[in-house]
Short mmCIF file of N, CA and C in Angstrom, two decimals:
data_model
loop_
_atom_site.label_atom_id
_atom_site.label_comp_id
_atom_site.label_asym_id
_atom_site.label_seq_id
_atom_site.Cartn_x
_atom_site.Cartn_y
_atom_site.Cartn_z
N ALA A 1 8.38 1.02 -9.65
CA ALA A 1 8.97 1.92 -8.69
C ALA A 1 10.36 2.02 -8.90
N VAL A 2 10.96 3.20 -8.74
CA VAL A 2 12.41 3.51 -9.04
C VAL A 2 12.93 4.33 -7.88
N PRO A 3 13.91 3.77 -7.15
CA PRO A 3 14.43 4.67 -6.05
C PRO A 3 15.07 5.94 -6.75
N ALA A 4 14.80 7.13 -6.16
CA ALA A 4 15.31 8.36 -6.75
C ALA A 4 16.88 8.33 -6.81
N SER A 5 17.55 7.67 -5.90
CA SER A 5 18.95 7.58 -5.94
C SER A 5 19.52 6.84 -7.10
N ALA A 6 18.71 5.86 -7.63
CA ALA A 6 19.10 5.13 -8.78
C ALA A 6 19.24 5.80 -10.01
N VAL A 7 18.54 6.92 -10.10
CA VAL A 7 18.55 7.79 -11.30
C VAL A 7 19.08 9.27 -11.02
N GLY A 8 19.71 9.38 -9.89
CA GLY A 8 20.39 10.65 -9.60
C GLY A 8 19.44 11.72 -9.30
N LEU A 9 18.31 11.46 -8.72
CA LEU A 9 17.31 12.55 -8.37
C LEU A 9 17.05 12.91 -6.98
N GLU A 10 17.73 12.30 -6.04
CA GLU A 10 17.59 12.58 -4.65
C GLU A 10 17.94 14.02 -4.42
N GLY A 11 17.11 14.84 -3.74
CA GLY A 11 17.45 16.21 -3.51
C GLY A 11 17.24 17.13 -4.67
N ARG A 12 16.69 16.61 -5.74
CA ARG A 12 16.51 17.48 -6.91
C ARG A 12 15.15 17.84 -7.22
N VAL A 13 14.95 18.80 -8.07
CA VAL A 13 13.55 19.34 -8.49
C VAL A 13 13.31 18.83 -9.91
N VAL A 14 12.26 18.18 -10.21
CA VAL A 14 11.99 17.65 -11.52
C VAL A 14 10.99 18.52 -12.23
N ASN A 15 11.15 18.81 -13.52
CA ASN A 15 10.27 19.63 -14.38
C ASN A 15 9.63 18.98 -15.52
N GLY A 16 9.99 17.69 -15.72
CA GLY A 16 9.51 16.93 -16.88
C GLY A 16 9.65 15.47 -16.71
N MET A 17 8.97 14.73 -17.57
CA MET A 17 8.97 13.26 -17.51
C MET A 17 8.55 12.75 -18.88
N ALA A 18 9.27 11.66 -19.24
CA ALA A 18 9.00 10.99 -20.63
C ALA A 18 8.57 9.53 -20.32
N PHE A 19 7.68 9.20 -21.19
CA PHE A 19 7.21 7.80 -21.22
C PHE A 19 7.64 7.13 -22.46
N ALA A 20 8.59 6.34 -22.50
CA ALA A 20 9.18 5.80 -23.70
C ALA A 20 9.03 4.27 -23.81
N LEU A 21 8.93 3.92 -24.96
CA LEU A 21 8.92 2.44 -25.36
C LEU A 21 9.81 2.14 -26.53
N TYR A 22 10.28 0.96 -26.64
CA TYR A 22 10.90 0.41 -27.80
C TYR A 22 10.01 -0.57 -28.44
N ASN A 23 9.27 -0.12 -29.51
CA ASN A 23 8.34 -1.01 -30.19
C ASN A 23 7.05 -1.21 -29.21
N GLY A 24 6.17 -1.76 -29.76
CA GLY A 24 4.93 -2.15 -29.06
C GLY A 24 4.10 -0.90 -28.61
N ARG A 25 3.17 -1.13 -27.67
CA ARG A 25 2.30 -0.08 -27.13
C ARG A 25 2.06 -0.30 -25.72
N ALA A 26 1.95 0.77 -24.93
CA ALA A 26 1.55 0.75 -23.50
C ALA A 26 0.59 1.85 -23.16
N THR A 27 -0.13 1.65 -22.10
CA THR A 27 -1.01 2.69 -21.52
C THR A 27 -0.40 3.09 -20.18
N TRP A 28 -0.29 4.37 -19.96
CA TRP A 28 0.25 4.88 -18.73
C TRP A 28 -0.81 5.51 -17.84
N ASP A 29 -0.62 5.48 -16.51
CA ASP A 29 -1.59 6.21 -15.62
C ASP A 29 -0.81 6.93 -14.62
N GLN A 30 -1.29 7.08 -13.44
CA GLN A 30 -0.79 7.92 -12.39
C GLN A 30 0.83 7.72 -12.23
N ALA A 31 1.49 8.85 -12.11
CA ALA A 31 2.91 8.83 -11.88
C ALA A 31 3.31 9.91 -10.86
N GLY A 32 4.31 9.74 -10.06
CA GLY A 32 4.59 10.76 -9.14
C GLY A 32 5.84 10.23 -8.25
N ARG A 33 5.72 10.61 -6.94
CA ARG A 33 6.76 10.07 -6.04
C ARG A 33 6.10 9.64 -4.74
N ILE A 34 6.81 8.69 -4.08
CA ILE A 34 6.37 8.26 -2.81
C ILE A 34 7.38 8.84 -1.84
N PRO A 35 7.01 9.75 -0.97
CA PRO A 35 7.93 10.38 -0.04
C PRO A 35 8.52 9.28 0.95
N ALA A 36 9.83 9.40 1.26
CA ALA A 36 10.49 8.51 2.20
C ALA A 36 9.77 8.55 3.52
N ALA A 37 9.11 9.63 3.91
CA ALA A 37 8.46 9.76 5.18
C ALA A 37 7.38 8.79 5.33
N THR A 38 6.78 8.21 4.21
CA THR A 38 5.73 7.23 4.38
C THR A 38 6.27 5.78 4.65
N SER A 39 7.56 5.63 4.68
CA SER A 39 8.18 4.33 4.87
C SER A 39 7.78 3.86 6.34
N THR A 40 7.61 2.53 6.44
CA THR A 40 7.45 1.88 7.68
C THR A 40 8.57 0.84 7.87
N ALA A 41 9.46 1.10 8.81
CA ALA A 41 10.58 0.13 8.98
C ALA A 41 10.12 -1.06 9.75
N TRP A 42 10.58 -2.17 9.34
CA TRP A 42 10.37 -3.48 9.87
C TRP A 42 11.61 -4.01 10.47
N VAL A 43 12.67 -3.83 9.80
CA VAL A 43 14.05 -4.18 10.37
C VAL A 43 14.75 -2.80 10.61
N GLU A 44 15.09 -2.68 11.83
CA GLU A 44 15.82 -1.40 12.22
C GLU A 44 16.64 -1.65 13.54
N ASP A 45 17.92 -1.88 13.41
CA ASP A 45 18.73 -2.19 14.60
C ASP A 45 18.65 -3.55 15.25
N SER A 46 17.59 -4.34 14.79
CA SER A 46 17.42 -5.73 15.32
C SER A 46 16.44 -6.37 14.35
N VAL A 47 16.34 -7.74 14.39
CA VAL A 47 15.28 -8.41 13.67
C VAL A 47 13.94 -8.22 14.39
N PRO A 48 12.81 -8.35 13.74
CA PRO A 48 11.51 -8.14 14.38
C PRO A 48 11.33 -9.06 15.60
N ALA A 49 10.50 -8.69 16.53
CA ALA A 49 10.19 -9.50 17.68
C ALA A 49 9.70 -10.85 17.28
N GLY A 50 10.15 -11.86 18.05
CA GLY A 50 9.83 -13.22 17.85
C GLY A 50 10.49 -14.00 16.76
N ALA A 51 11.39 -13.31 15.99
CA ALA A 51 12.09 -13.98 14.90
C ALA A 51 13.14 -14.90 15.28
N SER A 52 13.36 -15.90 14.52
CA SER A 52 14.55 -16.81 14.66
C SER A 52 15.47 -16.41 13.56
N SER A 53 16.72 -16.17 13.95
CA SER A 53 17.70 -15.77 12.93
C SER A 53 18.73 -16.93 12.69
N SER A 54 19.25 -16.95 11.44
CA SER A 54 20.29 -17.91 11.05
C SER A 54 21.00 -17.42 9.90
N GLY A 55 21.85 -18.24 9.37
CA GLY A 55 22.57 -17.85 8.15
C GLY A 55 23.14 -19.09 7.38
N THR A 56 23.51 -18.86 6.20
CA THR A 56 24.28 -19.77 5.37
C THR A 56 25.64 -19.04 5.06
N VAL A 57 26.64 -19.58 5.62
CA VAL A 57 27.96 -18.94 5.62
C VAL A 57 27.96 -17.64 6.56
N ASP A 58 27.01 -16.68 6.31
CA ASP A 58 26.83 -15.50 7.03
C ASP A 58 26.33 -15.81 8.38
N THR A 59 26.55 -14.83 9.40
CA THR A 59 25.91 -14.74 10.61
C THR A 59 25.28 -13.40 10.76
N TRP A 60 24.41 -13.14 11.68
CA TRP A 60 23.88 -11.80 11.94
C TRP A 60 24.98 -11.04 12.65
N ASN A 61 25.78 -10.25 11.88
CA ASN A 61 26.93 -9.53 12.33
C ASN A 61 26.48 -8.00 12.29
N TRP A 62 26.16 -7.58 13.58
CA TRP A 62 25.78 -6.16 13.67
C TRP A 62 26.94 -5.22 13.80
N VAL A 63 26.98 -4.19 12.99
CA VAL A 63 28.11 -3.24 12.93
C VAL A 63 27.65 -1.83 13.25
N THR A 64 28.62 -1.05 13.72
CA THR A 64 28.27 0.38 13.91
C THR A 64 29.20 1.28 13.16
N ALA A 65 30.19 0.77 12.45
CA ALA A 65 31.12 1.49 11.56
C ALA A 65 31.57 0.64 10.39
N ASN A 66 32.19 1.29 9.46
CA ASN A 66 32.76 0.62 8.23
C ASN A 66 31.76 -0.15 7.45
N PRO A 67 30.72 0.35 6.98
CA PRO A 67 30.34 1.71 6.99
C PRO A 67 29.47 2.11 8.12
N ALA A 68 29.31 3.48 8.38
CA ALA A 68 28.44 3.86 9.41
C ALA A 68 26.96 3.49 8.99
N PRO A 69 26.08 3.23 9.89
CA PRO A 69 24.72 2.81 9.46
C PRO A 69 23.99 3.97 8.75
N TYR A 70 23.13 3.52 7.87
CA TYR A 70 22.33 4.55 7.12
C TYR A 70 21.36 5.19 8.11
N SER A 71 20.71 4.33 9.00
CA SER A 71 19.78 4.92 10.01
C SER A 71 19.94 4.13 11.30
N GLY A 72 19.41 4.62 12.31
CA GLY A 72 19.46 3.91 13.62
C GLY A 72 20.98 3.86 14.08
N THR A 73 21.19 2.87 14.95
CA THR A 73 22.59 2.79 15.50
C THR A 73 23.43 1.56 15.00
N ARG A 74 22.75 0.70 14.31
CA ARG A 74 23.46 -0.57 13.85
C ARG A 74 22.96 -0.87 12.37
N ALA A 75 23.87 -1.60 11.71
CA ALA A 75 23.53 -2.18 10.45
C ALA A 75 24.01 -3.62 10.52
N HIS A 76 23.56 -4.50 9.60
CA HIS A 76 24.06 -5.90 9.61
C HIS A 76 24.88 -6.13 8.34
N GLN A 77 26.01 -6.83 8.55
CA GLN A 77 26.93 -6.95 7.52
C GLN A 77 27.12 -8.45 7.20
N SER A 78 27.20 -8.74 5.88
CA SER A 78 27.41 -10.10 5.48
C SER A 78 28.97 -10.47 5.69
N ALA A 79 29.25 -11.79 5.60
CA ALA A 79 30.57 -12.13 5.47
C ALA A 79 31.19 -11.87 4.12
N LEU A 80 32.48 -11.85 4.03
CA LEU A 80 33.12 -11.70 2.68
C LEU A 80 33.38 -13.20 2.27
N ALA A 81 32.58 -13.59 1.22
CA ALA A 81 32.60 -15.00 0.87
C ALA A 81 32.37 -15.22 -0.67
N THR A 82 32.76 -16.39 -1.20
CA THR A 82 32.47 -16.74 -2.51
C THR A 82 31.11 -17.50 -2.57
N GLY A 83 30.47 -17.58 -3.71
CA GLY A 83 29.21 -18.36 -3.87
C GLY A 83 28.10 -17.80 -3.07
N VAL A 84 27.06 -18.50 -2.89
CA VAL A 84 25.91 -18.01 -2.18
C VAL A 84 26.11 -17.95 -0.66
N HIS A 85 25.72 -16.77 -0.12
CA HIS A 85 25.79 -16.58 1.35
C HIS A 85 24.63 -15.62 1.74
N GLN A 86 24.08 -15.82 2.91
CA GLN A 86 23.01 -15.06 3.37
C GLN A 86 22.82 -15.12 4.79
N HIS A 87 22.10 -14.15 5.33
CA HIS A 87 21.59 -14.24 6.73
C HIS A 87 20.13 -13.92 6.65
N VAL A 88 19.38 -14.66 7.50
CA VAL A 88 17.95 -14.86 7.37
C VAL A 88 17.29 -14.71 8.75
N PHE A 89 15.95 -14.27 8.74
CA PHE A 89 15.16 -14.52 9.90
C PHE A 89 13.75 -14.90 9.44
N SER A 90 13.13 -15.63 10.30
CA SER A 90 11.85 -16.12 9.98
C SER A 90 11.01 -16.28 11.26
N GLY A 91 9.70 -16.48 11.15
CA GLY A 91 8.87 -16.77 12.37
C GLY A 91 8.64 -15.58 13.18
N ALA A 92 8.81 -14.30 12.67
CA ALA A 92 8.55 -13.12 13.50
C ALA A 92 7.09 -13.06 13.95
N THR A 93 6.88 -12.72 15.26
CA THR A 93 5.59 -12.53 15.75
C THR A 93 5.10 -11.09 15.45
N ALA A 94 6.11 -10.24 15.33
CA ALA A 94 5.80 -8.81 14.76
C ALA A 94 5.97 -8.87 13.28
N THR A 95 4.80 -9.37 12.64
CA THR A 95 4.81 -9.56 11.26
C THR A 95 4.70 -8.18 10.54
N MET A 96 4.84 -8.22 9.15
CA MET A 96 4.68 -7.04 8.35
C MET A 96 3.49 -7.27 7.36
N SER A 97 2.43 -6.54 7.50
CA SER A 97 1.32 -6.68 6.59
C SER A 97 1.59 -5.84 5.34
N VAL A 98 1.38 -6.45 4.17
CA VAL A 98 1.76 -5.72 2.91
C VAL A 98 0.44 -5.41 2.17
N ALA A 99 0.16 -4.22 1.91
CA ALA A 99 -1.11 -3.78 1.29
C ALA A 99 -0.87 -3.68 -0.25
N THR A 100 -1.99 -3.81 -0.99
CA THR A 100 -1.94 -3.61 -2.44
C THR A 100 -1.29 -2.24 -2.66
N GLY A 101 -0.41 -2.18 -3.65
CA GLY A 101 0.17 -0.86 -4.07
C GLY A 101 1.50 -0.63 -3.21
N ASP A 102 1.80 -1.31 -2.18
CA ASP A 102 3.01 -1.04 -1.35
C ASP A 102 4.36 -1.43 -2.13
N THR A 103 5.31 -0.81 -1.68
CA THR A 103 6.69 -1.04 -2.17
C THR A 103 7.55 -1.59 -1.00
N LEU A 104 8.17 -2.65 -1.21
CA LEU A 104 9.09 -3.23 -0.20
C LEU A 104 10.54 -2.65 -0.40
N TYR A 105 11.29 -2.44 0.65
CA TYR A 105 12.55 -1.76 0.42
C TYR A 105 13.55 -2.34 1.47
N ALA A 106 14.85 -2.04 1.13
CA ALA A 106 15.94 -2.37 2.06
C ALA A 106 17.10 -1.44 1.60
N TYR A 107 17.81 -0.95 2.51
CA TYR A 107 19.04 -0.20 2.19
C TYR A 107 20.28 -1.13 2.21
N VAL A 108 21.10 -1.05 1.15
CA VAL A 108 22.32 -1.78 1.04
C VAL A 108 23.51 -0.98 0.70
N TYR A 109 24.62 -1.34 1.25
CA TYR A 109 25.91 -0.75 0.91
C TYR A 109 26.84 -1.84 0.45
N LEU A 110 27.22 -1.83 -0.90
CA LEU A 110 28.08 -2.78 -1.41
C LEU A 110 29.54 -2.42 -1.21
N ASP A 111 30.27 -3.39 -0.72
CA ASP A 111 31.71 -3.14 -0.45
C ASP A 111 32.37 -2.91 -1.80
N PRO A 112 32.97 -1.70 -1.98
CA PRO A 112 33.51 -1.32 -3.28
C PRO A 112 34.74 -2.20 -3.62
N SER A 113 35.40 -2.76 -2.64
CA SER A 113 36.56 -3.69 -2.91
C SER A 113 36.14 -5.14 -3.03
N ASN A 114 34.91 -5.42 -2.81
CA ASN A 114 34.45 -6.88 -2.88
C ASN A 114 33.02 -6.84 -3.27
N VAL A 115 32.71 -6.34 -4.53
CA VAL A 115 31.32 -6.22 -5.07
C VAL A 115 30.83 -7.67 -5.39
N PRO A 116 29.61 -7.96 -4.84
CA PRO A 116 29.03 -9.24 -5.20
C PRO A 116 28.59 -9.28 -6.62
N GLY A 117 28.37 -10.49 -7.17
CA GLY A 117 27.89 -10.62 -8.56
C GLY A 117 26.30 -10.47 -8.63
N GLU A 118 25.73 -10.79 -7.39
CA GLU A 118 24.28 -10.70 -7.46
C GLU A 118 23.89 -10.30 -5.94
N VAL A 119 22.87 -9.53 -5.90
CA VAL A 119 22.20 -9.16 -4.60
C VAL A 119 20.77 -9.61 -4.66
N MET A 120 20.28 -10.37 -3.67
CA MET A 120 18.92 -10.88 -3.63
C MET A 120 18.31 -10.51 -2.30
N LEU A 121 17.00 -10.15 -2.29
CA LEU A 121 16.19 -10.03 -1.26
C LEU A 121 15.10 -11.14 -1.31
N GLN A 122 14.73 -11.78 -0.17
CA GLN A 122 13.73 -12.75 -0.15
C GLN A 122 12.81 -12.51 1.04
N TRP A 123 11.53 -12.82 0.87
CA TRP A 123 10.50 -12.56 1.86
C TRP A 123 9.79 -13.89 2.13
N ASN A 124 9.30 -14.13 3.36
CA ASN A 124 8.59 -15.38 3.70
C ASN A 124 7.20 -15.02 4.22
N ASP A 125 6.28 -15.56 3.59
CA ASP A 125 4.80 -15.50 4.10
C ASP A 125 4.35 -16.91 4.33
N GLY A 126 5.20 -17.83 4.60
CA GLY A 126 4.87 -19.27 4.66
C GLY A 126 5.58 -20.05 3.72
N THR A 127 6.12 -19.25 2.64
CA THR A 127 7.06 -19.89 1.66
C THR A 127 8.11 -18.80 1.27
N TRP A 128 9.29 -19.19 0.87
CA TRP A 128 10.29 -18.23 0.47
C TRP A 128 10.21 -17.93 -0.98
N ASP A 129 9.17 -18.30 -1.70
CA ASP A 129 9.11 -18.07 -3.19
C ASP A 129 8.67 -16.61 -3.48
N HIS A 130 9.32 -15.58 -2.83
CA HIS A 130 9.06 -14.23 -3.05
C HIS A 130 10.57 -13.61 -3.03
N ARG A 131 11.06 -13.50 -4.24
CA ARG A 131 12.51 -13.01 -4.41
C ARG A 131 12.63 -11.94 -5.41
N ALA A 132 13.55 -10.97 -5.19
CA ALA A 132 13.91 -9.92 -6.09
C ALA A 132 15.43 -9.96 -6.17
N TYR A 133 16.03 -9.71 -7.33
CA TYR A 133 17.51 -9.70 -7.46
C TYR A 133 17.93 -8.58 -8.37
N TRP A 134 19.20 -8.18 -8.10
CA TRP A 134 19.88 -7.17 -8.91
C TRP A 134 21.26 -7.79 -9.27
N GLY A 135 21.64 -7.50 -10.51
CA GLY A 135 22.98 -7.98 -11.04
C GLY A 135 22.73 -9.25 -11.87
N ALA A 136 23.75 -10.10 -11.85
CA ALA A 136 23.84 -11.31 -12.64
C ALA A 136 22.77 -12.30 -12.02
N ASN A 137 22.26 -13.14 -12.84
CA ASN A 137 21.33 -14.26 -12.53
C ASN A 137 22.09 -15.49 -12.08
N LEU A 138 22.71 -15.46 -10.82
CA LEU A 138 23.59 -16.54 -10.43
C LEU A 138 23.01 -17.49 -9.40
N ILE A 139 21.96 -16.97 -8.72
CA ILE A 139 21.27 -17.81 -7.64
C ILE A 139 20.07 -18.39 -8.19
N ALA A 140 20.04 -19.71 -8.49
CA ALA A 140 18.94 -20.39 -9.20
C ALA A 140 17.78 -20.89 -8.30
N TRP A 141 17.35 -20.07 -7.41
CA TRP A 141 16.12 -20.42 -6.57
C TRP A 141 14.97 -19.82 -7.20
N GLY A 142 13.89 -20.50 -7.29
CA GLY A 142 12.67 -20.04 -7.91
C GLY A 142 12.78 -20.19 -9.41
N THR A 143 11.80 -19.52 -10.13
CA THR A 143 11.83 -19.43 -11.58
C THR A 143 11.98 -18.02 -12.03
N ASP A 144 13.09 -17.78 -12.81
CA ASP A 144 13.34 -16.47 -13.33
C ASP A 144 12.17 -15.84 -14.04
N GLY A 145 11.91 -14.64 -13.79
CA GLY A 145 10.78 -13.91 -14.51
C GLY A 145 9.47 -14.08 -13.83
N THR A 146 9.46 -14.78 -12.62
CA THR A 146 8.20 -14.85 -11.86
C THR A 146 8.44 -14.18 -10.52
N ALA A 147 7.40 -14.21 -9.67
CA ALA A 147 7.48 -13.72 -8.32
C ALA A 147 8.50 -14.37 -7.43
N SER A 148 8.85 -15.65 -7.86
CA SER A 148 9.79 -16.37 -7.11
C SER A 148 11.23 -16.02 -7.41
N ARG A 149 11.46 -15.29 -8.47
CA ARG A 149 12.78 -14.75 -8.82
C ARG A 149 12.62 -13.61 -9.84
N ARG A 150 12.45 -12.42 -9.31
CA ARG A 150 12.19 -11.23 -10.18
C ARG A 150 13.37 -10.34 -10.33
N TYR A 151 13.83 -10.22 -11.61
CA TYR A 151 15.01 -9.25 -11.91
C TYR A 151 14.58 -7.86 -11.82
N MET A 152 15.35 -7.08 -10.98
CA MET A 152 15.06 -5.68 -10.75
C MET A 152 15.98 -4.70 -11.41
N GLY A 153 17.10 -5.21 -11.94
CA GLY A 153 18.00 -4.27 -12.68
C GLY A 153 19.38 -4.58 -12.24
N PRO A 154 20.44 -3.74 -12.73
CA PRO A 154 21.76 -3.94 -12.41
C PRO A 154 22.07 -3.77 -10.98
N LEU A 155 23.26 -4.16 -10.61
CA LEU A 155 23.70 -3.97 -9.18
C LEU A 155 23.67 -2.51 -8.83
N PRO A 156 23.24 -2.09 -7.61
CA PRO A 156 23.33 -0.70 -7.19
C PRO A 156 24.82 -0.32 -7.09
N ALA A 157 25.04 1.01 -7.05
CA ALA A 157 26.36 1.59 -6.97
C ALA A 157 26.99 1.09 -5.67
N ALA A 158 28.35 0.79 -5.76
CA ALA A 158 29.05 0.34 -4.69
C ALA A 158 29.55 1.52 -3.88
N GLY A 159 29.84 1.35 -2.59
CA GLY A 159 30.54 2.43 -1.72
C GLY A 159 29.58 3.51 -1.33
N GLN A 160 28.25 3.27 -1.37
CA GLN A 160 27.26 4.24 -0.83
C GLN A 160 26.05 3.55 -0.52
N TRP A 161 25.22 4.08 0.36
CA TRP A 161 23.94 3.50 0.67
C TRP A 161 22.95 3.72 -0.37
N VAL A 162 22.25 2.63 -0.75
CA VAL A 162 21.27 2.69 -1.84
C VAL A 162 19.98 1.99 -1.40
N ARG A 163 18.89 2.59 -1.68
CA ARG A 163 17.70 1.98 -1.32
C ARG A 163 17.15 1.11 -2.43
N LEU A 164 17.05 -0.20 -2.09
CA LEU A 164 16.46 -1.10 -3.07
C LEU A 164 14.96 -1.08 -2.91
N ALA A 165 14.27 -1.04 -3.99
CA ALA A 165 12.81 -0.93 -3.90
C ALA A 165 12.16 -1.90 -4.89
N VAL A 166 11.12 -2.61 -4.34
CA VAL A 166 10.49 -3.69 -5.10
C VAL A 166 8.99 -3.47 -4.98
N PRO A 167 8.22 -3.35 -6.06
CA PRO A 167 6.72 -3.32 -5.83
C PRO A 167 6.27 -4.66 -5.32
N ALA A 168 5.51 -4.63 -4.25
CA ALA A 168 5.00 -5.86 -3.59
C ALA A 168 4.42 -6.85 -4.61
N SER A 169 3.66 -6.26 -5.60
CA SER A 169 3.01 -7.12 -6.57
C SER A 169 4.04 -7.86 -7.55
N ALA A 170 5.25 -7.33 -7.65
CA ALA A 170 6.25 -8.03 -8.50
C ALA A 170 6.74 -9.24 -7.87
N VAL A 171 6.57 -9.35 -6.55
CA VAL A 171 7.11 -10.68 -5.87
C VAL A 171 5.91 -11.37 -5.16
N GLY A 172 4.64 -11.01 -5.67
CA GLY A 172 3.53 -11.85 -5.13
C GLY A 172 3.04 -11.55 -3.65
N LEU A 173 3.46 -10.32 -3.18
CA LEU A 173 3.15 -10.19 -1.71
C LEU A 173 2.06 -9.09 -1.47
N ALA A 174 1.37 -8.57 -2.52
CA ALA A 174 0.33 -7.64 -2.16
C ALA A 174 -0.77 -8.33 -1.41
N GLY A 175 -1.19 -7.80 -0.31
CA GLY A 175 -2.27 -8.39 0.53
C GLY A 175 -1.83 -9.53 1.38
N ARG A 176 -0.51 -9.74 1.53
CA ARG A 176 -0.04 -10.80 2.30
C ARG A 176 0.59 -10.38 3.61
N VAL A 177 0.89 -11.25 4.48
CA VAL A 177 1.55 -11.02 5.75
C VAL A 177 2.86 -11.76 5.78
N VAL A 178 3.97 -10.97 6.01
CA VAL A 178 5.27 -11.53 5.91
C VAL A 178 5.88 -11.69 7.31
N ASN A 179 6.52 -12.87 7.52
CA ASN A 179 7.13 -13.10 8.80
C ASN A 179 8.62 -13.36 8.77
N GLY A 180 9.19 -13.28 7.56
CA GLY A 180 10.70 -13.47 7.44
C GLY A 180 11.28 -12.79 6.28
N MET A 181 12.56 -12.66 6.36
CA MET A 181 13.27 -11.92 5.21
C MET A 181 14.71 -12.55 5.19
N ALA A 182 15.22 -12.58 4.00
CA ALA A 182 16.67 -13.06 3.76
C ALA A 182 17.42 -11.96 2.94
N PHE A 183 18.62 -11.79 3.35
CA PHE A 183 19.59 -10.91 2.73
C PHE A 183 20.69 -11.70 2.09
N THR A 184 20.67 -11.94 0.75
CA THR A 184 21.35 -12.91 0.07
C THR A 184 22.32 -12.27 -0.95
N LEU A 185 23.56 -12.90 -1.05
CA LEU A 185 24.52 -12.41 -2.03
C LEU A 185 25.12 -13.64 -2.76
N HIS A 186 25.64 -13.35 -3.92
CA HIS A 186 26.55 -14.35 -4.60
C HIS A 186 27.91 -13.64 -4.60
N GLY A 187 28.82 -14.14 -3.81
CA GLY A 187 30.14 -13.53 -3.64
C GLY A 187 30.21 -12.18 -3.02
N GLY A 188 31.36 -11.66 -2.80
CA GLY A 188 31.51 -10.30 -2.25
C GLY A 188 30.96 -10.03 -0.84
N ARG A 189 30.67 -8.85 -0.51
CA ARG A 189 30.21 -8.46 0.81
C ARG A 189 29.35 -7.30 0.72
N ALA A 190 28.33 -7.12 1.55
CA ALA A 190 27.39 -6.05 1.62
C ALA A 190 27.07 -5.73 3.03
N THR A 191 26.75 -4.57 3.37
CA THR A 191 26.07 -4.16 4.66
C THR A 191 24.69 -3.74 4.40
N TRP A 192 23.79 -4.19 5.22
CA TRP A 192 22.37 -3.94 5.09
C TRP A 192 21.85 -3.06 6.27
N ASP A 193 20.85 -2.28 6.08
CA ASP A 193 20.22 -1.46 7.10
C ASP A 193 18.70 -1.50 6.97
N GLN A 194 18.11 -0.46 7.35
CA GLN A 194 16.66 -0.40 7.46
C GLN A 194 15.94 -1.13 6.28
N ALA A 195 14.91 -1.92 6.60
CA ALA A 195 14.09 -2.59 5.63
C ALA A 195 12.66 -2.60 6.06
N GLY A 196 11.73 -2.58 5.15
CA GLY A 196 10.31 -2.52 5.49
C GLY A 196 9.42 -2.62 4.25
#
């Protein structure tokens, strides 16, 4: 799954597609788009019902400006810090059921004056070993190249809202029920919005 914004295609009309490899062989099947309208928000203006929230360096800092929220009335912003910092919720009674084929997502706005070295999302289904990251491999939780720490690509563009998308199967969550989520950075600052 590739967010349309990551390849400059939001609001565009596409008339072709290429399936390219460097060496080796692959078999391709269904390709298309998943409309944003099919998204189900789990985090929107607050943590889900029943969740306990906490942080490491960060707190749950809800903001209405600088930047303006992507959706809803509030977004949550990390602290400006060095090293690993995050804000987390777990134990939600309003859980998120993840079906086979689902894509997990979260909107992020990287501070263009304080870009982190790494952005990581984590999900909890009883264990936190479901992680995806963008940018440098600086946070050594889990095993790189597995569902416990899956590389998803370079950092998203700073100074604008970007939808991070992760196939649930890439982080071992297809068919699972999630009760928590962590918004983790290495250095810098980011603002987060709708996730589901």
